[in-house]
Coordinates of C-alpha atoms in Angstrom, one line a residue:
Chain A
M1 CA 69.2 143.3 -22.5
A2 CA 72.5 142.2 -23.8
A3 CA 75.1 141.6 -21.2
S4 CA 78.1 143.9 -21.4
R5 CA 81.4 142.6 -22.7
S6 CA 83.2 143.6 -19.6
D7 CA 81.5 141.0 -17.3
G8 CA 82.9 138.0 -19.3
N9 CA 79.6 136.8 -20.6
F10 CA 78.5 136.4 -24.2
S11 CA 77.7 139.8 -25.7
S12 CA 74.4 138.6 -27.2
R13 CA 72.4 135.6 -28.0
W14 CA 73.9 135.4 -31.5
G15 CA 77.4 135.4 -30.0
L16 CA 76.4 132.5 -27.8
I17 CA 74.8 130.6 -30.7
L18 CA 77.8 131.0 -32.9
A19 CA 80.1 129.8 -30.1
A20 CA 77.8 126.8 -29.4
L21 CA 77.8 126.0 -33.2
G22 CA 81.6 126.2 -33.2
M23 CA 81.7 123.9 -30.2
A24 CA 79.4 121.3 -31.8
I25 CA 80.7 121.4 -35.3
G26 CA 84.1 119.5 -35.3
A27 CA 86.2 117.2 -37.3
G28 CA 83.6 114.4 -36.9
N29 CA 81.1 116.3 -39.1
I30 CA 83.6 116.2 -41.9
W31 CA 85.5 113.0 -41.6
R32 CA 82.9 110.7 -39.9
F33 CA 79.4 111.6 -40.7
P34 CA 79.6 111.4 -44.6
R35 CA 81.2 107.9 -44.4
V36 CA 78.9 106.5 -41.7
A37 CA 75.7 107.9 -43.3
A38 CA 76.6 106.7 -46.8
R39 CA 77.5 103.2 -45.7
N40 CA 74.5 102.7 -43.5
G41 CA 71.6 103.1 -45.8
G42 CA 72.0 106.7 -47.0
G43 CA 68.6 108.3 -46.7
A44 CA 67.4 105.5 -44.4
F45 CA 70.3 106.2 -41.9
L46 CA 69.2 109.8 -41.7
V47 CA 65.8 108.8 -40.1
P48 CA 67.3 107.4 -36.8
W49 CA 70.0 110.0 -36.9
L50 CA 67.4 112.8 -36.8
L51 CA 65.3 110.9 -34.3
F52 CA 68.2 110.5 -31.9
T53 CA 68.9 114.2 -32.1
L54 CA 65.7 114.6 -30.0
L55 CA 66.2 111.4 -28.0
W56 CA 69.8 112.1 -26.9
S57 CA 71.4 115.3 -28.1
V58 CA 68.8 118.1 -27.5
P59 CA 67.7 117.0 -24.0
L60 CA 71.3 116.6 -22.8
L61 CA 72.3 120.0 -24.3
M62 CA 69.3 121.5 -22.4
V63 CA 70.4 119.9 -19.1
E64 CA 73.9 121.1 -19.6
F65 CA 72.9 124.6 -20.6
G66 CA 70.4 124.8 -17.7
L67 CA 73.0 123.6 -15.2
G68 CA 75.6 126.1 -16.3
K69 CA 73.1 128.9 -16.4
A70 CA 71.8 128.0 -12.9
T71 CA 75.1 127.5 -11.2
R72 CA 77.5 129.8 -13.2
R73 CA 80.1 127.1 -12.7
G74 CA 82.0 124.5 -14.8
P75 CA 81.0 120.8 -14.7
V76 CA 82.6 119.9 -11.3
G77 CA 81.1 122.9 -9.4
A78 CA 77.8 122.5 -11.3
F79 CA 77.3 118.9 -10.2
A80 CA 78.3 119.7 -6.7
S81 CA 75.9 122.7 -6.5
L82 CA 72.9 120.8 -8.0
L83 CA 73.3 117.4 -6.3
G84 CA 75.6 118.1 -3.3
R85 CA 79.3 117.9 -2.9
R86 CA 79.4 114.1 -2.8
F87 CA 78.6 114.1 -6.5
A88 CA 81.4 116.4 -7.5
W89 CA 83.4 113.4 -8.8
M90 CA 80.6 112.8 -11.4
G91 CA 81.1 116.3 -12.8
A92 CA 84.8 115.8 -12.6
F93 CA 84.5 112.6 -14.7
V94 CA 82.6 114.6 -17.4
A95 CA 85.3 117.3 -17.3
A96 CA 88.2 114.8 -17.2
C97 CA 86.8 112.7 -20.1
T98 CA 86.6 115.8 -22.3
A99 CA 90.0 116.9 -21.1
F100 CA 91.5 113.5 -22.2
I101 CA 89.8 114.1 -25.6
M102 CA 91.2 117.6 -25.7
F103 CA 94.8 116.2 -25.4
Y104 CA 94.5 114.3 -28.6
Y105 CA 92.1 116.7 -30.3
S106 CA 94.9 119.2 -30.2
V107 CA 97.0 116.7 -32.2
V108 CA 94.1 116.4 -34.7
T109 CA 94.0 120.2 -35.0
G110 CA 97.7 120.2 -35.5
W111 CA 97.6 117.5 -38.2
S112 CA 94.9 119.4 -40.1
A113 CA 96.8 122.7 -39.9
A114 CA 100.0 121.0 -41.0
Y115 CA 98.3 119.4 -44.0
F116 CA 96.7 122.8 -44.8
V117 CA 100.2 124.4 -44.9
R118 CA 101.6 121.6 -46.9
S119 CA 98.7 121.9 -49.4
I120 CA 99.8 125.4 -50.1
L121 CA 103.6 125.1 -49.9
D122 CA 104.4 121.5 -50.7
F123 CA 101.4 119.7 -52.3
G124 CA 103.8 117.4 -54.2
T125 CA 105.0 115.7 -51.0
L126 CA 101.4 115.4 -49.7
S127 CA 99.9 113.9 -52.9
G128 CA 103.0 111.9 -54.2
S129 CA 102.7 109.1 -51.7
P130 CA 100.0 110.0 -49.2
R131 CA 100.2 106.7 -47.2
S132 CA 103.9 106.9 -46.6
H133 CA 103.7 110.6 -45.8
W134 CA 100.9 109.9 -43.2
A135 CA 103.0 107.1 -41.7
A136 CA 105.9 109.5 -41.4
V137 CA 103.8 112.2 -39.8
T138 CA 102.3 109.9 -37.2
S139 CA 105.5 108.0 -36.2
G140 CA 107.4 110.5 -34.2
S141 CA 107.7 113.4 -36.7
W142 CA 108.6 117.0 -35.6
E143 CA 105.8 118.2 -37.8
A144 CA 103.1 116.6 -35.7
V145 CA 104.7 117.8 -32.4
V146 CA 105.2 121.4 -33.5
F147 CA 101.7 121.8 -34.9
H148 CA 100.2 120.1 -31.9
G149 CA 102.1 122.6 -29.7
L150 CA 100.9 125.5 -31.9
A151 CA 97.3 124.3 -31.6
A152 CA 97.5 124.1 -27.8
G153 CA 99.5 127.3 -27.3
G154 CA 97.6 129.3 -29.9
S155 CA 94.2 128.3 -28.5
A156 CA 95.3 129.4 -25.0
L157 CA 96.5 132.7 -26.4
L158 CA 93.2 133.3 -28.1
L159 CA 91.3 132.4 -24.9
A160 CA 93.5 134.7 -22.8
R161 CA 91.7 137.7 -24.2
G162 CA 88.6 136.8 -22.1
A163 CA 86.4 133.8 -21.8
A164 CA 83.1 134.1 -23.7
V165 CA 84.2 137.2 -25.4
A166 CA 87.3 135.6 -27.0
I167 CA 85.4 132.5 -28.0
E168 CA 82.6 134.6 -29.5
R169 CA 85.1 136.7 -31.5
V170 CA 86.9 133.7 -32.9
C171 CA 83.8 131.8 -33.8
K172 CA 82.3 134.8 -35.6
V173 CA 85.2 134.2 -38.0
L174 CA 85.6 130.4 -37.9
V175 CA 82.0 129.3 -38.3
P176 CA 81.1 131.4 -41.3
L177 CA 84.5 130.6 -42.8
L178 CA 83.8 126.8 -42.4
V179 CA 80.3 127.2 -44.0
A180 CA 81.8 129.2 -46.9
L181 CA 84.5 126.6 -47.4
L182 CA 82.1 123.7 -47.4
A183 CA 79.6 125.5 -49.6
A184 CA 82.4 126.2 -52.2
A185 CA 83.5 122.5 -52.0
V186 CA 79.8 121.5 -52.6
L187 CA 79.7 123.6 -55.8
R188 CA 83.0 122.4 -57.1
G189 CA 82.4 118.8 -56.2
L190 CA 79.0 118.8 -58.0
T191 CA 80.5 120.4 -61.1
L192 CA 83.1 117.6 -61.5
P193 CA 82.2 114.8 -63.9
G194 CA 80.6 112.0 -61.9
G195 CA 80.2 114.2 -58.8
V196 CA 76.4 113.7 -58.7
L197 CA 77.1 110.0 -58.0
G198 CA 78.2 111.1 -54.5
L199 CA 74.9 112.7 -53.8
E200 CA 73.1 109.6 -55.1
F201 CA 75.2 107.5 -52.7
L202 CA 74.3 109.8 -49.8
F203 CA 70.6 110.1 -50.4
H204 CA 69.8 106.7 -51.9
V205 CA 67.3 105.0 -49.5
D206 CA 68.0 101.5 -48.5
W207 CA 65.0 100.9 -46.3
G208 CA 66.3 97.4 -45.5
K209 CA 69.0 98.9 -43.4
L210 CA 66.3 100.2 -41.0
S211 CA 65.7 96.6 -39.9
E212 CA 69.4 96.2 -38.9
G213 CA 70.3 97.2 -35.3
R214 CA 73.7 98.4 -36.5
T215 CA 72.1 101.3 -38.5
W216 CA 70.3 102.5 -35.4
L217 CA 73.3 102.2 -33.2
E218 CA 75.6 103.9 -35.7
A219 CA 73.0 106.7 -35.9
L220 CA 72.8 107.1 -32.1
S221 CA 76.6 107.0 -31.8
Q222 CA 77.0 109.7 -34.5
S223 CA 74.4 112.0 -32.8
A224 CA 75.9 111.4 -29.4
W225 CA 79.4 112.3 -30.5
S226 CA 78.7 115.0 -33.0
T227 CA 76.5 117.6 -31.1
G228 CA 78.8 117.9 -28.1
A229 CA 76.0 116.7 -25.8
G230 CA 77.3 115.3 -22.5
W231 CA 80.8 116.8 -23.0
G232 CA 80.4 119.6 -20.3
L233 CA 81.0 122.2 -23.0
M234 CA 77.5 123.6 -23.4
L235 CA 77.4 123.6 -19.5
T236 CA 80.5 125.9 -19.6
Y237 CA 78.9 128.2 -22.1
G238 CA 75.7 128.3 -20.1
A239 CA 77.8 129.7 -17.2
Y240 CA 78.7 132.6 -19.4
S241 CA 75.1 133.2 -20.6
R242 CA 72.7 135.9 -19.6
R243 CA 70.7 135.1 -16.4
D244 CA 67.5 135.3 -18.5
E245 CA 68.9 133.4 -21.5
D246 CA 66.6 130.9 -23.3
V247 CA 67.8 127.3 -22.8
G248 CA 65.4 125.1 -24.8
L249 CA 65.5 126.9 -28.2
N250 CA 69.2 127.6 -28.0
S251 CA 69.9 123.9 -27.4
L252 CA 67.7 123.0 -30.4
V253 CA 69.4 125.6 -32.6
T254 CA 72.8 124.1 -31.7
A255 CA 71.8 120.5 -32.5
L256 CA 70.0 121.4 -35.7
G257 CA 73.0 123.6 -36.8
D258 CA 75.3 120.7 -36.2
N259 CA 73.1 118.4 -38.2
S260 CA 73.0 121.0 -41.0
A261 CA 76.8 121.2 -41.0
S262 CA 77.0 117.4 -41.2
I263 CA 74.8 117.3 -44.3
L264 CA 76.7 120.2 -45.9
A265 CA 80.0 118.3 -45.2
A266 CA 78.6 115.1 -46.7
M267 CA 77.5 117.1 -49.8
A268 CA 81.0 118.5 -50.0
T269 CA 83.1 115.4 -49.6
L270 CA 81.1 112.5 -51.2
P271 CA 80.8 114.1 -54.7
A272 CA 84.5 114.8 -54.7
I273 CA 85.3 111.3 -53.6
F274 CA 83.1 109.7 -56.3
A275 CA 84.2 112.1 -59.0
L276 CA 87.9 111.6 -58.3
S277 CA 87.9 107.9 -57.6
G278 CA 88.7 105.6 -60.5
S279 CA 85.7 103.4 -59.9
V280 CA 82.7 102.9 -57.6
Q281 CA 84.8 100.2 -55.8
E282 CA 87.5 102.7 -55.1
A283 CA 85.0 105.3 -53.8
M284 CA 83.5 102.6 -51.5
A285 CA 87.1 101.8 -50.2
V286 CA 87.5 105.5 -49.4
T287 CA 84.2 105.6 -47.4
G288 CA 85.2 102.3 -45.8
A289 CA 88.4 103.8 -44.4
D290 CA 88.7 105.1 -40.8
N291 CA 88.4 108.8 -40.0
T292 CA 92.1 109.7 -40.3
G293 CA 92.6 107.3 -43.2
M294 CA 90.0 109.0 -45.2
A295 CA 91.1 112.6 -44.4
F296 CA 94.8 112.2 -44.5
V297 CA 95.5 109.4 -46.9
W298 CA 92.6 109.1 -49.4
M299 CA 91.7 112.8 -49.8
P300 CA 95.2 113.9 -50.8
R301 CA 95.4 111.0 -53.2
L302 CA 92.1 112.0 -54.8
F303 CA 93.1 115.7 -54.9
A304 CA 96.2 114.8 -56.8
R305 CA 94.0 113.7 -59.7
M306 CA 92.9 117.3 -60.3
P307 CA 95.6 118.8 -62.5
G308 CA 96.2 122.4 -61.6
Q309 CA 93.5 122.4 -58.9
G310 CA 94.5 119.7 -56.5
A311 CA 96.4 121.9 -54.2
V312 CA 93.6 124.5 -54.0
F313 CA 91.0 121.8 -53.3
A314 CA 93.2 120.2 -50.7
A315 CA 93.8 123.6 -49.1
F316 CA 90.0 124.2 -48.9
F317 CA 89.5 120.7 -47.4
F318 CA 92.2 121.0 -44.7
A319 CA 91.3 124.6 -43.9
A320 CA 87.7 123.5 -43.2
L321 CA 89.0 120.6 -41.1
T322 CA 91.3 123.0 -39.2
A323 CA 88.5 125.6 -38.6
A324 CA 86.1 122.9 -37.4
S325 CA 88.7 121.3 -35.1
L326 CA 90.0 124.6 -33.7
S327 CA 86.5 125.9 -32.7
S328 CA 85.8 122.7 -30.8
L329 CA 89.3 122.7 -29.2
L330 CA 88.7 126.2 -27.9
A331 CA 85.5 125.0 -26.2
M332 CA 87.3 122.1 -24.6
M333 CA 90.2 124.3 -23.3
E334 CA 87.7 126.8 -21.9
M335 CA 85.9 124.1 -20.1
A336 CA 89.1 122.8 -18.5
A337 CA 90.2 126.4 -17.6
K338 CA 86.8 127.1 -16.1
V339 CA 87.1 124.1 -13.7
L340 CA 90.4 125.5 -12.4
V341 CA 89.0 129.0 -12.2
D342 CA 86.1 127.7 -10.1
L343 CA 88.7 126.3 -7.7
G344 CA 90.3 129.7 -7.3
V345 CA 93.1 129.5 -9.9
P346 CA 93.6 132.9 -11.7
R347 CA 92.4 132.7 -15.3
R348 CA 95.8 133.3 -17.0
K349 CA 97.5 130.7 -14.8
A350 CA 94.6 128.2 -15.5
L351 CA 95.0 128.7 -19.2
A352 CA 98.8 128.3 -19.0
G353 CA 98.3 125.1 -17.1
V354 CA 95.6 123.7 -19.5
A355 CA 97.8 124.5 -22.5
S356 CA 100.9 122.9 -20.9
A357 CA 98.9 119.8 -19.9
T358 CA 97.3 119.6 -23.4
F359 CA 100.8 119.7 -25.0
L360 CA 102.4 117.2 -22.6
F361 CA 99.6 114.7 -22.4
G362 CA 98.9 115.0 -26.1
L363 CA 102.5 114.2 -27.0
P364 CA 102.1 110.4 -26.8
S365 CA 99.2 110.7 -29.4
A366 CA 101.3 113.0 -31.6
L367 CA 104.1 110.5 -31.5
S368 CA 102.2 107.2 -31.9
L369 CA 99.0 106.6 -34.0
Q370 CA 98.3 103.5 -31.8
V371 CA 98.2 105.7 -28.7
F372 CA 95.9 108.1 -30.5
Q373 CA 93.6 105.3 -31.6
N374 CA 93.5 103.9 -28.0
Q375 CA 92.6 107.3 -26.5
D376 CA 90.0 107.9 -29.1
W377 CA 88.4 104.6 -28.3
V378 CA 88.5 104.9 -24.5
W379 CA 87.4 108.5 -24.1
G380 CA 85.0 108.5 -27.1
L381 CA 83.1 105.7 -25.3
G382 CA 83.7 107.6 -22.0
L383 CA 81.5 110.4 -23.5
L384 CA 78.5 108.0 -23.4
L385 CA 79.1 107.6 -19.7
S386 CA 79.4 111.4 -19.4
G387 CA 76.0 111.7 -21.2
A388 CA 74.5 109.3 -18.8
F389 CA 75.9 111.2 -15.8
V390 CA 74.4 114.5 -17.2
A391 CA 71.0 112.8 -17.5
F392 CA 71.4 111.4 -14.0
A393 CA 71.9 114.9 -12.6
A394 CA 68.6 116.1 -14.0
A395 CA 66.8 112.9 -13.1
R396 CA 68.1 112.9 -9.5
Y397 CA 67.2 116.6 -9.0
G398 CA 63.8 115.8 -10.5
A399 CA 63.4 116.0 -14.3
G400 CA 60.1 117.9 -14.1
R401 CA 61.5 120.3 -11.4
F402 CA 64.7 120.8 -13.4
R403 CA 62.7 121.5 -16.6
E404 CA 60.4 124.0 -14.9
Q405 CA 63.1 125.8 -13.0
W406 CA 66.0 125.9 -15.3
I407 CA 64.7 125.3 -18.8
N408 CA 61.2 126.8 -18.8
G409 CA 62.2 129.6 -16.4
P410 CA 62.5 133.3 -17.1
G411 CA 63.6 134.1 -20.7
A412 CA 62.3 130.8 -22.2
D413 CA 61.3 131.2 -25.8
W414 CA 60.2 127.6 -26.1
R415 CA 58.4 125.8 -23.2
V416 CA 59.7 122.3 -23.2
G417 CA 57.1 119.6 -22.4
R418 CA 57.0 116.4 -20.4
W419 CA 58.7 114.4 -23.1
F420 CA 61.9 115.8 -21.7
D421 CA 61.3 114.1 -18.4
F422 CA 60.8 110.7 -20.1
V423 CA 64.0 111.2 -22.2
V424 CA 66.4 112.0 -19.4
T425 CA 65.0 109.5 -16.9
V426 CA 64.2 106.5 -19.2
A427 CA 65.5 106.9 -22.8
V428 CA 69.0 108.2 -22.2
P429 CA 69.9 105.5 -19.6
V430 CA 68.5 102.8 -21.9
E431 CA 70.3 104.2 -24.9
F432 CA 73.6 104.4 -22.9
L433 CA 73.4 100.7 -21.8
V434 CA 72.5 99.5 -25.3
L435 CA 75.1 101.6 -27.0
L436 CA 77.9 100.7 -24.6
G437 CA 77.0 97.0 -24.8
W438 CA 77.1 97.2 -28.6
W439 CA 80.5 98.9 -28.8
F440 CA 81.9 96.4 -26.3
H441 CA 80.4 93.6 -28.4
Q442 CA 82.2 95.0 -31.4
S443 CA 85.4 95.0 -29.4
V444 CA 85.0 91.4 -28.4
T445 CA 84.0 90.1 -31.8
E446 CA 85.8 92.4 -34.2
Y447 CA 88.2 95.2 -33.1
S448 CA 90.0 93.2 -30.4
A449 CA 88.8 89.7 -31.2
G450 CA 90.6 87.3 -28.8
R451 CA 92.2 90.2 -26.9
W452 CA 89.2 92.0 -25.4
W453 CA 90.6 91.2 -21.9
D454 CA 94.1 92.7 -22.8
V455 CA 94.6 96.2 -21.4
T456 CA 97.4 96.8 -23.9
A457 CA 95.2 96.2 -26.9
P458 CA 94.1 99.6 -28.3
Y459 CA 90.4 98.7 -28.8
S460 CA 89.8 96.3 -26.0
V461 CA 87.1 96.3 -23.4
A462 CA 89.7 95.9 -20.8
T463 CA 91.7 99.1 -21.7
C464 CA 88.4 101.0 -21.5
L465 CA 87.3 99.7 -18.2
A466 CA 90.8 100.0 -16.7
Q467 CA 91.3 103.6 -17.7
W468 CA 87.7 104.6 -16.6
G469 CA 88.2 102.7 -13.4
L470 CA 91.4 104.3 -12.5
L471 CA 90.0 107.8 -13.3
I472 CA 86.8 107.1 -11.2
A473 CA 88.7 105.7 -8.3
G474 CA 91.0 108.7 -8.3
L475 CA 88.1 111.1 -8.5
L476 CA 86.2 109.4 -5.7
A477 CA 89.3 109.5 -3.5
A478 CA 89.8 113.2 -4.2
N479 CA 86.1 114.0 -4.1
R480 CA 86.3 116.3 -1.0
F481 CA 88.9 118.5 -2.7
L482 CA 87.1 118.7 -6.1
A483 CA 84.1 120.9 -5.4
P484 CA 84.6 124.7 -5.1
R485 CA 84.4 125.9 -1.5
K486 CA 81.2 127.7 -0.5
G487 CA 81.5 131.4 -1.2
A488 CA 84.3 130.9 -3.8
A489 CA 83.8 133.1 -6.9
A490 CA 81.9 131.2 -9.5
G491 CA 84.3 132.1 -12.3
S492 CA 85.9 134.7 -14.4
N493 CA 82.6 136.3 -15.0
G494 CA 82.6 137.1 -11.3
S495 CA 79.0 136.2 -10.7
A496 CA 78.3 134.1 -7.6
G497 CA 76.8 130.7 -8.3
E498 CA 73.3 130.0 -7.3
A499 CA 72.5 126.9 -5.3
P500 CA 69.5 125.6 -7.1
Chain B
M1 CA 70.1 111.0 -59.7
S2 CA 67.1 108.8 -59.1
V3 CA 63.8 110.3 -58.2
S4 CA 63.8 108.7 -54.7
A5 CA 67.2 110.2 -54.0
V6 CA 66.1 113.7 -55.1
V7 CA 63.0 113.4 -52.9
T8 CA 65.0 112.2 -50.0
M9 CA 67.5 115.0 -50.5
I10 CA 64.7 117.6 -50.4
L11 CA 63.2 116.0 -47.3
V12 CA 66.5 115.8 -45.5
L13 CA 67.4 119.4 -46.4
A14 CA 64.0 120.6 -45.1
L15 CA 64.5 118.7 -41.8
T16 CA 68.0 120.0 -41.3
W17 CA 68.6 123.3 -42.9
G18 CA 64.9 124.2 -43.0
A19 CA 64.4 123.3 -39.3
F20 CA 67.6 125.2 -38.4
G21 CA 66.3 128.2 -40.2
V22 CA 62.9 128.1 -38.5
A23 CA 64.6 127.7 -35.1
L24 CA 66.9 130.7 -35.8
A25 CA 63.8 132.7 -36.8
L26 CA 62.1 131.8 -33.6
A27 CA 65.2 132.8 -31.7
A28 CA 65.2 136.2 -33.5
R29 CA 61.5 136.7 -32.6
G30 CA 62.3 135.9 -29.0
E31 CA 65.1 138.5 -29.0
R32 CA 62.8 141.2 -30.5
R33 CA 60.2 140.4 -27.9
R34 CA 62.9 140.6 -25.2
G35 CA 64.1 143.9 -26.6
K36 CA 60.6 145.4 -26.5
G37 CA 60.2 144.2 -22.9
A38 CA 63.5 145.8 -21.9
E39 CA 62.5 149.1 -23.5
R40 CA 59.3 149.0 -21.5
D41 CA 61.2 148.2 -18.3
D42 CA 63.7 151.0 -18.9
G43 CA 61.1 153.6 -19.6
P44 CA 60.0 156.3 -17.1
T45 CA 57.7 154.8 -14.5
P46 CA 54.5 156.9 -14.0
R47 CA 53.9 157.6 -10.4

């Protein structure tokens, strides 16, 4: 039976799935996946990428969803309910890590929206000298601040109309819109002369790349960051799900939907890049740029080469980027608000607080690209630790027990087997250690060579450890105040939490 | 496009969009089953 709209839960399974897809599909599907896939062996890269969907993303999404469904609380309350109050700090780290990402993600959403507006009203400025325009936007411009404020404030206003109900309503528009925009871009890109070269670049198979550790680590990183596993977002949506909602199949649908969107985005962007680049070398330079460089510098430059159509194509691209970012930002803001609501803060005040904090703490990233890059580095890697904490929660409770109680319980359409126990107790911890070690190695040898110990260097190991350390120390000190008191309402859906 | 790239594209699309479609179909089947169960639960109980 579908839950009624008045209780704050998702109205149906389809509403939940659309919201989960909106959460998972973000800017990374559009500006990261196509570049990383194409540069790491094309078709060969997709093998480990698909494998890690099952060895990281799906099991962690299941744990999160099961935790939320069981406890009806956000990450802090869920960890405290499942493992005891002394583990509340661990759930708080998951929530805080995502909140730190939310601060600068609002800036990304603002940039995308600003570029969308400029594509329509003032494409000449955007395409005339994209690099200097991007430099101006990211060095203290009013435009970045205003659109960042609009993204944070607008998201809070959308969420004020109800938790799951509002997210569901917005995602029913944003997700189909995003798919339609990307599908249109695929068709247009492939009909441009030379566009098919982009598909060749994406799907060529360089099997030799499979023998390189980097390919596997890039694939794992992409899967870990893209699906939203370990962010505490699926956990929050689980708290708004029906009590007899399926966990395993819905988690699988979310991860596969995210993968499908990544492939669609790659089929939309790479043909356009190859068709509009002057040479293969230039196309390689575009895919070799970083996320923001590709989206905000290279793409406007390429669109300018389409006489009469550049503004339209640019508007499509930035509309898709805005839709993808906004649907993920909504999930992050809802997660943060849910943590406060669990502590007894009224929902509207919680949303106002989250929006204000997002605007204030996102300002440094809006005003300085270096701060943005530092925060993206620190909290992007922090998500790996969050994922490990989520796996730890299930492992400590007993992976098999968790699986039988909260994944294969009432309403399960897919009975998950023992492979899940192995993944959360062995595979995820190993993947976490290897991945973190590799990224730190990259910092020492490449990103912050010679300055890895310097806390002020944007991509150093030291800045990462220092910021994580400060956060964990603060959370441990405040642990007794973090967990919702016994008997406190579990959230805006008004249902009491179950102590598993 | 080379033959190997076309074959890879078909395989990848089957493993992403195809798998996504199958998972959605299974979810729809689960919902139909759940709906039938709810109808039975809601029906008059013979005494």
